[in-house]
Coordinates of C-alpha atoms in Angstrom, one line a residue:
M1 CA 145.5 101.2 138.4
K2 CA 144.2 104.8 138.3
K3 CA 147.8 106.1 138.6
K4 CA 148.8 103.9 135.6
L5 CA 146.0 105.2 133.5
L6 CA 146.8 108.8 134.4
A7 CA 150.5 108.3 133.6
L8 CA 149.5 106.7 130.2
S9 CA 147.2 109.6 129.3
I10 CA 149.9 112.2 130.2
T11 CA 152.5 110.4 128.2
L12 CA 150.2 110.1 125.2
A13 CA 149.3 113.8 125.5
L14 CA 153.0 114.8 125.5
G15 CA 153.5 112.8 122.4
L16 CA 150.7 114.5 120.7
S17 CA 151.9 118.0 121.5
S18 CA 155.3 117.2 119.9
S19 CA 154.3 115.7 116.7
L20 CA 151.4 114.2 114.7
Y21 CA 150.4 115.3 111.3
A22 CA 148.3 117.4 108.9
Q23 CA 145.5 116.2 106.8
T24 CA 145.8 116.0 103.0
S25 CA 142.3 114.8 102.2
S26 CA 138.6 115.3 103.0
S27 CA 135.6 113.2 103.8
I28 CA 131.9 112.8 103.4
R29 CA 129.8 111.5 106.3
G30 CA 126.1 111.4 106.8
V31 CA 122.8 109.5 107.4
I32 CA 120.5 108.1 104.7
T33 CA 116.9 107.5 105.8
G34 CA 113.6 106.3 104.1
P35 CA 110.4 108.4 103.6
E36 CA 109.3 107.8 107.2
G37 CA 112.7 108.6 108.7
E38 CA 113.7 104.9 109.1
P39 CA 117.4 104.0 108.5
A40 CA 118.0 103.1 104.9
A41 CA 120.4 100.3 105.7
G42 CA 122.3 98.8 102.8
T43 CA 122.1 101.9 100.6
S44 CA 125.0 102.2 98.2
I45 CA 126.7 105.5 97.7
T46 CA 129.1 105.9 94.7
I47 CA 131.3 108.9 95.0
I48 CA 132.8 110.2 91.8
H49 CA 135.4 113.0 91.5
V50 CA 134.2 114.4 88.1
P51 CA 137.5 116.0 86.9
S52 CA 139.5 112.8 87.3
G53 CA 137.0 110.1 87.3
T54 CA 138.2 108.9 90.7
T55 CA 135.5 106.6 92.1
S56 CA 134.9 105.1 95.6
S57 CA 131.9 103.3 97.0
V58 CA 130.5 102.9 100.5
S59 CA 127.3 101.4 102.0
T60 CA 125.2 102.6 104.9
N61 CA 125.2 100.4 108.1
Q62 CA 122.2 99.3 110.0
N63 CA 121.7 102.8 111.3
G64 CA 121.8 104.4 107.8
V65 CA 125.2 106.0 108.6
F66 CA 128.0 106.1 106.0
N67 CA 131.5 107.5 106.0
A68 CA 133.9 108.0 103.1
S69 CA 137.4 109.3 103.9
G70 CA 140.6 109.8 102.1
L71 CA 138.9 111.8 99.3
R72 CA 140.5 114.4 97.1
V73 CA 139.9 118.0 98.2
G74 CA 138.0 120.2 95.8
G75 CA 135.6 118.9 93.3
P76 CA 133.0 118.9 91.9
Y77 CA 131.9 115.5 93.1
R78 CA 128.8 113.5 92.0
L79 CA 127.1 111.1 94.4
D80 CA 125.0 108.3 93.1
V81 CA 122.7 107.0 95.9
T82 CA 120.9 103.7 95.1
N83 CA 118.5 101.6 97.2
S84 CA 116.4 98.7 96.1
E85 CA 113.3 100.0 97.9
F86 CA 113.3 103.7 97.2
Q87 CA 114.0 106.2 94.4
N88 CA 117.6 106.6 93.5
R89 CA 119.2 110.0 93.9
T90 CA 122.0 111.7 92.1
I91 CA 123.7 114.7 93.7
N92 CA 125.9 117.0 91.7
D93 CA 128.3 119.9 92.5
I94 CA 129.7 118.8 95.9
Y95 CA 132.9 120.5 96.8
L96 CA 135.1 119.3 99.7
N97 CA 137.5 121.4 101.9
L98 CA 140.8 120.5 103.4
D99 CA 140.8 119.6 107.1
D100 CA 137.0 119.3 106.9
H101 CA 134.2 117.0 106.3
F102 CA 131.0 117.3 104.3
A103 CA 128.0 116.2 106.3
L104 CA 125.2 114.9 104.1
N105 CA 121.8 113.9 105.6
L106 CA 119.4 112.6 102.9
A107 CA 115.9 111.3 103.0
L108 CA 115.0 109.1 100.1
E109 CA 111.6 109.3 98.3
P110 CA 109.2 106.4 97.9
G111 CA 109.1 104.8 94.5
Q112 CA 110.7 102.3 92.2
A113 CA 114.5 101.9 92.3
I114 CA 114.7 102.4 88.5
E115 CA 113.5 106.0 89.0
S116 CA 116.1 108.6 89.8
I117 CA 116.0 112.2 91.1
T118 CA 118.9 114.5 90.3
V119 CA 119.7 117.5 92.5
T120 CA 122.6 119.9 93.3
A121 CA 124.3 119.9 96.6
S122 CA 123.3 123.5 97.3
S123 CA 119.6 122.4 97.5
L124 CA 120.3 119.8 100.3
S125 CA 121.1 120.2 104.0
G126 CA 124.8 119.4 103.5
T127 CA 127.1 121.2 105.8
S128 CA 130.8 121.3 106.5
G129 CA 132.1 120.2 109.9
S130 CA 135.2 121.7 111.5
S131 CA 137.4 120.5 114.3
G132 CA 137.8 123.9 115.8
P133 CA 138.5 127.5 114.9
A134 CA 140.0 127.5 111.4
A135 CA 140.2 129.3 108.1
Q136 CA 139.8 127.6 104.8
F137 CA 140.8 128.9 101.4
N138 CA 139.8 127.0 98.3
L139 CA 141.1 127.2 94.7
N140 CA 138.7 130.0 93.9
D141 CA 140.0 132.1 96.8
L142 CA 143.6 131.5 95.7
E143 CA 143.0 132.4 92.1
L144 CA 141.0 135.6 92.8
A145 CA 143.2 137.0 95.6
P146 CA 145.5 139.9 94.6
S147 CA 148.8 138.1 95.3
F148 CA 151.5 140.6 94.4
N149 CA 154.2 138.5 96.1
R150 CA 152.9 135.1 94.9
S151 CA 152.8 134.0 98.5
L152 CA 150.1 132.4 100.8
N153 CA 150.5 135.4 103.0
D154 CA 148.6 137.5 100.5
V155 CA 145.6 135.1 100.8
I156 CA 145.5 134.1 104.4
R157 CA 145.9 137.7 105.7
S158 CA 142.2 138.3 104.9
D159 CA 141.5 136.4 108.1
P160 CA 141.6 138.9 111.1
R161 CA 143.3 136.4 113.3
I162 CA 146.3 136.4 111.0
Y163 CA 148.8 139.3 110.8
I164 CA 151.6 139.6 108.2
D165 CA 154.5 141.5 109.8
E166 CA 156.1 143.3 106.8
T167 CA 158.8 144.7 109.1
F168 CA 159.9 141.1 110.0
S169 CA 160.4 139.4 106.7
D170 CA 156.7 139.1 106.0
S171 CA 156.4 136.6 108.9
I172 CA 152.9 135.1 109.7
Q173 CA 151.6 135.8 113.2
C174 CA 148.6 133.9 114.3
A175 CA 146.6 135.4 117.2
G176 CA 149.7 137.5 118.0
A177 CA 152.1 134.5 118.5
N178 CA 155.7 134.4 117.3
P179 CA 155.9 132.9 113.8
R180 CA 158.3 130.2 115.1
F181 CA 155.4 128.6 116.9
N182 CA 153.6 128.0 113.6
S183 CA 153.8 124.8 111.6
L184 CA 153.7 124.6 107.7
T185 CA 152.9 121.5 105.9
L186 CA 152.7 120.7 102.1
D187 CA 150.9 117.5 101.3
G188 CA 151.6 116.3 104.8
V189 CA 155.4 117.0 104.8
R190 CA 156.4 119.5 107.4
M191 CA 158.4 122.5 106.1
N192 CA 159.3 124.3 109.3
D193 CA 162.4 126.3 110.2
N194 CA 163.7 123.6 112.5
F195 CA 166.6 125.7 113.7
G196 CA 164.9 129.1 114.0
L197 CA 167.3 130.9 111.7
N198 CA 164.7 132.7 109.6
S199 CA 162.4 135.3 110.9
N200 CA 159.8 134.5 108.2
G201 CA 159.2 131.0 109.8
Y202 CA 160.1 129.2 106.6
P203 CA 163.2 127.0 106.2
T204 CA 164.0 128.9 103.1
E205 CA 164.3 132.6 102.1
R206 CA 160.9 132.6 100.4
M207 CA 157.8 130.4 100.4
P208 CA 159.3 127.0 99.6
F209 CA 156.8 125.9 96.9
S210 CA 155.2 127.4 93.9
F211 CA 152.0 129.5 94.4
D212 CA 150.4 128.0 91.3
A213 CA 150.8 124.5 92.7
I214 CA 148.4 125.0 95.6
Q215 CA 144.9 123.5 95.5
Q216 CA 143.7 124.6 98.9
V217 CA 145.0 126.0 102.2
A218 CA 143.6 125.5 105.7
V219 CA 144.8 127.4 108.8
Q220 CA 144.0 125.7 112.1
F221 CA 144.2 127.8 115.3
A222 CA 143.1 125.6 118.1
P223 CA 141.8 122.2 116.8
F224 CA 140.2 119.8 119.3
D225 CA 141.0 116.9 117.0
A226 CA 143.8 114.6 118.3
K227 CA 145.3 114.3 114.8
F228 CA 146.7 117.8 115.0
G229 CA 150.0 118.7 116.8
G230 CA 153.4 120.2 116.4
F231 CA 152.4 123.8 116.9
T232 CA 151.1 126.3 119.5
A233 CA 150.2 129.2 117.2
C234 CA 148.6 127.8 114.0
N235 CA 149.0 125.0 111.5
I236 CA 149.2 126.2 107.9
N237 CA 148.3 123.1 105.8
A238 CA 148.5 123.2 102.0
V239 CA 147.7 120.5 99.5
T240 CA 148.8 120.6 95.8
K241 CA 146.8 120.4 92.6
S242 CA 146.5 117.1 90.7
G243 CA 146.2 116.2 87.0
E244 CA 142.7 115.6 85.6
N245 CA 141.2 114.1 82.6
Q246 CA 141.2 117.5 80.9
I247 CA 144.5 119.2 80.1
Y248 CA 144.8 122.5 82.0
G249 CA 147.5 124.9 82.9
G250 CA 148.8 128.5 82.9
V251 CA 151.8 130.7 82.5
F252 CA 152.8 134.0 84.2
Y253 CA 155.4 136.7 83.9
D254 CA 155.9 139.9 85.8
F255 CA 158.6 142.6 85.7
N256 CA 160.1 145.3 87.9
S257 CA 163.0 147.7 87.5
D258 CA 164.6 150.8 89.1
A259 CA 162.7 152.9 86.5
L260 CA 159.5 151.7 88.2
K261 CA 160.7 152.5 91.7
G262 CA 160.7 155.9 93.5
D263 CA 163.9 157.7 93.8
S264 CA 163.2 160.1 96.6
L265 CA 161.4 160.2 100.0
R266 CA 160.4 163.5 101.6
G267 CA 162.9 165.4 99.5
V268 CA 165.7 163.0 100.2
D269 CA 167.2 161.3 97.1
I270 CA 167.4 157.5 97.3
D271 CA 169.7 155.5 95.0
A272 CA 167.6 152.6 93.7
G273 CA 170.5 151.1 91.8
D274 CA 170.4 149.8 88.3
F275 CA 168.4 146.6 88.2
D276 CA 165.8 144.5 86.5
E277 CA 163.7 142.0 88.4
K278 CA 161.4 139.4 86.9
R279 CA 159.4 136.4 87.9
Y280 CA 158.0 133.8 85.6
G281 CA 156.7 130.3 85.6
A282 CA 154.2 127.7 84.3
N283 CA 152.0 124.9 85.5
L284 CA 150.3 122.0 83.7
G285 CA 148.0 119.2 84.7
L286 CA 147.2 116.3 82.3
P287 CA 146.1 112.7 82.2
L288 CA 148.6 110.0 81.4
I289 CA 145.9 107.3 81.4
K290 CA 142.4 108.5 81.4
D291 CA 140.6 107.9 84.8
T292 CA 143.7 106.2 86.1
L293 CA 147.1 108.0 86.1
F294 CA 147.6 111.8 86.2
L295 CA 150.5 114.2 86.3
F296 CA 150.8 117.8 87.5
G297 CA 153.8 120.0 87.4
A298 CA 154.6 123.7 88.4
Y299 CA 157.8 125.7 87.8
E300 CA 158.5 129.2 89.1
K301 CA 161.7 131.3 89.1
V302 CA 162.7 134.7 90.4
E303 CA 165.5 136.6 89.0
G304 CA 165.7 139.6 91.4
V305 CA 168.0 141.7 93.5
S306 CA 169.0 142.3 97.1
Q307 CA 169.2 146.1 97.8
F308 CA 171.5 147.8 100.2
N309 CA 171.9 151.1 102.0
Y310 CA 174.8 152.9 103.6
P311 CA 173.6 155.4 106.2
A312 CA 177.1 156.2 107.4
L313 CA 178.5 157.0 104.0
G314 CA 178.8 160.7 103.3
G315 CA 177.9 161.4 107.0
L316 CA 179.8 159.8 109.8
I317 CA 182.4 158.5 107.2
S318 CA 183.2 160.6 104.2
Q319 CA 183.7 159.3 100.7
A320 CA 187.4 160.3 100.9
D321 CA 187.9 158.2 104.0
A322 CA 186.1 155.2 102.4
S323 CA 188.4 155.6 99.3
R324 CA 191.5 155.7 101.5
I325 CA 190.5 152.5 103.4
S326 CA 190.0 150.8 100.0
E327 CA 193.4 152.0 98.8
I328 CA 195.2 150.8 101.9
S329 CA 193.5 147.5 101.8
S330 CA 194.7 146.9 98.3
R331 CA 198.2 148.3 98.6
V332 CA 199.1 147.1 102.1
Y333 CA 197.1 143.9 102.4
N334 CA 196.6 142.9 98.8
F335 CA 192.9 142.6 99.4
D336 CA 190.0 144.1 97.5
A337 CA 187.7 145.7 100.0
G338 CA 184.9 146.1 97.5
S339 CA 182.5 148.9 96.8
F340 CA 179.1 150.1 97.8
P341 CA 176.6 148.6 95.3
A342 CA 173.0 149.6 95.5
S343 CA 171.9 146.1 94.6
L344 CA 173.2 142.7 93.6
P345 CA 171.4 139.9 91.7
V346 CA 169.7 136.9 93.5
E347 CA 167.7 134.0 92.3
D348 CA 165.0 131.7 93.6
E349 CA 163.8 128.6 91.8
K350 CA 160.9 126.2 92.5
L351 CA 159.7 122.9 91.0
L352 CA 156.9 120.6 92.0
L353 CA 155.9 117.4 90.4
R354 CA 152.8 115.3 91.4
L355 CA 151.7 111.9 90.2
D356 CA 148.3 110.5 91.1
W357 CA 147.3 106.9 90.5
N358 CA 143.7 105.5 90.9
I359 CA 144.8 101.9 91.5
N360 CA 141.2 100.7 91.7
Q361 CA 137.9 101.7 93.2
D362 CA 139.3 101.0 96.7
H363 CA 142.8 102.2 96.6
R364 CA 144.6 105.3 95.3
A365 CA 148.1 106.7 95.6
S366 CA 150.0 109.9 95.1
F367 CA 153.7 110.9 94.8
V368 CA 154.9 114.5 95.2
Y369 CA 158.3 115.9 94.7
N370 CA 159.1 119.5 95.6
Y371 CA 162.4 121.5 95.1
N372 CA 163.3 125.0 96.1
D373 CA 166.7 126.7 95.7
G374 CA 167.0 130.3 96.6
L375 CA 169.2 133.0 98.2
N376 CA 169.5 136.6 99.3
I377 CA 172.6 138.6 99.8
S378 CA 172.9 140.3 103.2
Q379 CA 175.1 143.1 104.7
S380 CA 176.9 141.8 107.8
D381 CA 176.5 144.9 109.9
R382 CA 173.6 147.3 109.3
F383 CA 173.5 149.7 112.2
A384 CA 173.4 153.4 111.6
Q385 CA 177.2 154.0 112.5
A386 CA 178.4 151.1 110.3
L387 CA 179.8 151.3 106.8
T388 CA 180.0 147.9 105.2
F389 CA 182.2 147.4 102.1
S390 CA 180.8 144.7 99.8
S391 CA 183.6 142.3 100.8
T392 CA 181.6 141.8 104.1
F393 CA 178.5 140.7 102.2
Y394 CA 177.3 137.1 102.4
E395 CA 174.9 134.7 100.7
R396 CA 172.0 133.6 102.8
G397 CA 169.7 130.9 101.5
A398 CA 168.9 127.2 101.4
T399 CA 168.2 124.2 99.0
L400 CA 165.2 122.2 100.0
E401 CA 164.0 118.9 98.6
S402 CA 161.1 116.9 99.7
V403 CA 159.2 113.7 98.5
V404 CA 156.1 112.2 99.9
A405 CA 154.2 109.0 98.9
S406 CA 150.6 108.5 100.1
L407 CA 148.3 105.5 99.8
Y408 CA 144.6 105.8 100.6
S409 CA 142.7 102.6 101.0
D410 CA 139.0 101.6 101.7
W411 CA 139.0 98.0 102.9
N412 CA 135.3 97.9 103.3
S413 CA 132.4 100.2 103.9
S414 CA 133.4 100.6 107.6
F415 CA 137.2 100.6 107.6
S416 CA 139.7 102.9 105.7
T417 CA 143.4 103.7 106.2
E418 CA 146.0 106.2 105.1
L419 CA 149.7 105.4 104.8
R420 CA 152.2 108.2 104.2
I421 CA 156.0 108.2 103.9
G422 CA 157.7 111.6 103.5
R423 CA 161.3 112.9 103.5
A424 CA 162.6 116.4 103.5
E425 CA 166.3 117.5 103.2
L426 CA 167.7 121.0 103.6
E427 CA 171.2 122.4 103.0
N428 CA 171.5 125.8 104.5
L429 CA 173.7 128.5 102.9
Q430 CA 175.6 131.0 105.0
N431 CA 178.6 131.8 102.8
S432 CA 180.7 135.0 102.6
L433 CA 181.2 136.4 99.1
E434 CA 185.0 136.5 99.9
S435 CA 185.2 133.3 101.9
D436 CA 188.0 131.9 99.6
S437 CA 190.3 134.9 100.3
G438 CA 191.4 133.8 103.7
F439 CA 191.1 137.4 104.8
P440 CA 189.7 138.1 108.3
E441 CA 187.1 140.6 109.3
V442 CA 188.5 144.1 109.9
Q443 CA 186.8 146.9 111.9
I444 CA 188.2 150.4 111.5
R445 CA 187.2 153.3 113.7
V446 CA 186.5 156.5 111.7
G447 CA 185.4 159.2 114.1
S448 CA 182.1 158.0 115.6
G449 CA 181.6 155.5 112.7
T450 CA 183.0 152.1 112.0
A451 CA 184.0 150.7 108.6
F452 CA 183.8 146.9 108.0
V453 CA 186.1 145.1 105.6
G454 CA 186.5 141.4 104.9
P455 CA 184.4 138.2 105.5
D456 CA 181.9 138.5 108.4
D457 CA 183.2 136.8 111.5
S458 CA 180.0 134.7 111.9
R459 CA 180.3 133.2 108.3
Q460 CA 183.9 132.1 108.6
S461 CA 182.8 128.6 109.7
N462 CA 179.0 128.2 109.3
D463 CA 177.4 125.1 107.9
L464 CA 174.0 123.5 108.6
N465 CA 172.1 120.7 107.0
W466 CA 169.3 118.4 108.1
D467 CA 167.0 115.7 106.9
N468 CA 163.6 114.6 108.2
L469 CA 161.9 111.3 107.7
T470 CA 158.2 110.8 108.6
V471 CA 156.1 107.6 108.5
R472 CA 152.4 107.8 109.2
L473 CA 149.7 105.2 109.4
A474 CA 146.1 106.3 110.3
G475 CA 142.7 104.6 110.0
S476 CA 139.1 105.1 110.8
Y477 CA 136.3 102.6 111.6
D478 CA 132.6 103.3 111.4
L479 CA 131.0 101.7 114.4
G480 CA 127.2 102.3 114.2
N481 CA 126.6 105.9 115.1
H482 CA 130.3 106.4 116.1
L483 CA 133.4 107.0 114.1
I484 CA 136.6 105.6 115.8
S485 CA 139.9 106.9 114.4
G486 CA 143.5 106.2 115.4
G487 CA 147.0 106.6 114.1
F488 CA 150.7 106.4 114.6
E489 CA 153.5 108.6 113.4
H490 CA 157.3 108.1 113.5
E491 CA 159.5 111.2 112.8
K492 CA 163.3 111.3 112.8
L493 CA 165.4 114.3 112.3
N494 CA 169.2 114.1 111.5
V495 CA 171.2 117.4 112.0
F496 CA 174.7 118.5 111.1
N497 CA 175.6 122.0 112.5
L498 CA 178.9 123.8 112.4
F499 CA 179.0 127.3 113.8
M500 CA 182.2 128.9 115.1
Q501 CA 183.1 132.6 115.0
H502 CA 186.5 134.2 114.3
T503 CA 188.1 131.0 112.9
V504 CA 190.0 133.2 110.4
G505 CA 189.9 136.2 112.9
E506 CA 188.6 139.6 113.6
Y507 CA 190.9 142.7 113.9
G508 CA 190.0 146.1 115.2
F509 CA 191.8 149.3 114.4
N510 CA 191.3 152.6 116.3
S511 CA 192.0 154.7 113.1
I512 CA 192.7 154.6 109.4
A513 CA 196.3 155.3 110.2
D514 CA 196.6 152.3 112.5
F515 CA 195.0 150.2 109.8
E516 CA 197.7 151.4 107.4
L517 CA 200.5 150.6 109.9
G518 CA 199.0 147.2 110.9
K519 CA 198.6 148.3 114.4
A520 CA 195.6 146.4 115.7
S521 CA 193.9 147.4 119.0
S522 CA 192.0 144.1 119.3
V523 CA 192.3 140.7 117.8
Y524 CA 189.8 137.9 118.2
Y525 CA 190.5 134.3 117.2
G526 CA 188.6 131.2 118.0
N527 CA 189.0 127.5 117.0
S528 CA 188.9 123.9 118.1
A529 CA 191.4 123.4 120.9
G530 CA 194.5 121.4 120.0
T531 CA 193.7 121.1 116.3
N532 CA 192.6 124.5 115.0
N533 CA 190.2 122.6 112.7
P534 CA 186.7 124.1 113.0
D535 CA 185.2 120.9 111.7
D536 CA 186.1 119.4 115.1
A537 CA 183.6 121.7 116.7
A538 CA 180.7 120.6 114.5
A539 CA 177.6 118.9 116.1
S540 CA 176.0 115.9 114.4
F541 CA 173.0 114.4 116.1
S542 CA 169.5 113.0 115.6
Y543 CA 166.4 112.4 117.5
S544 CA 163.1 110.6 117.0
I545 CA 159.5 111.2 118.0
N546 CA 156.8 108.5 118.1
S547 CA 153.2 109.6 118.5
A548 CA 149.9 107.8 118.7
Y549 CA 146.3 108.7 119.2
V550 CA 142.9 107.0 119.4
Q551 CA 139.7 109.1 119.5

């Protein structure tokens, strides 16, 4: 029997380490007593989220304990505490944090129930409870932080346990760990780089949601709560804003250009190109039905540039040699080798829509849609001896869409549940700018340098897309002085991946003269055996993870 129990506990622990989920709400838990410290059983606590009018009610048990979960993060909240034997209390200005609970212990005063005392939360012994080392950033932190890049990185980097590596695509390193060991969630939907293609840890080129859409962020480093899983470095958990009874919103615009950028470094001239870069967006929250139905939306767009450098041009490879290669490519091979632009335009677009519905006092629901489509343009070979013509450049980006529906329910004062269904779909982009030409990659030796012409060999057959489905059901039960919680999550990932190098070919030439004569020193070609159809080498697979916990 002991061996069976041990095997069960190990199996359950393995399931927890692979998956499980992020919190999207907060809670209030505490003890209400009378003037002599006796439990104030049957005390009614009405919890009101003032901006939206969202209301829920709980009652204390025989020990005076109450628990209210599934609450919106933020605030302010007002708590109305009523008891037939003691003075009523009204507590204002309570603010709740994500991945946290507000502990409220309150002693009621003697007197008639018709009398009421109003206080603010700051005057009480309310505290926040954490499940381990973490960092919380509320809306005030987000709004006041100097975020030049409009990214969470600019905010969370204020915690000394977090390092932003600006030499590695602004990746987030928690306690020195590789960013691929992090997990990022938005309203409970995981937005991780499932294939490890991006050094920034995101599935997209930039942060996959609008900065103005975020209500709060919590970073968990080593939580001892069984609900957390799916990471070994840190869990970055963000929740989005909601509409309120009052209309609110904002707009932004920022601009950059080559005229605002330096053109020399330590006496060496730097070609900054000729470009304009701008970012703009707007967000709006409003009620559709007062106290009942709310809408929030955020839009953001970047019209920027990718910038390039050519360390071998004018040094290892002269401008005259580069011009000769271009002329031969056009005359002999009827292919435009391209040029050496300092920059090329790129775009990134984000849209988030959120609908919140207060069904009744015991149930509320939310629906969130998020969209991100963005790309960069990359040089295929960037080492010091390489000279890459623009025909070798490729687009690198992704289109990500996610939807999540959540239902929060209080079935009675002791039992509450949370149901969430989420889906994310990503289409990765790795496409050569000259992919339709049918021309191979060409490498030409010029002295101690190498010139590159034509579509990069790793983008000749490169396609990736995946979709992820998550279903989660969790609940908590207040049992006297104890809170029992449990949950189950099903996650399924479907993947299509095609990656094959040299399906059009790669040709090497020992000199410009050999390139003109068509005398290749090396030829690489790879394709599906028997068919020469790269699609036959594609992998299509799926896997599922089922996780459960009780604590």
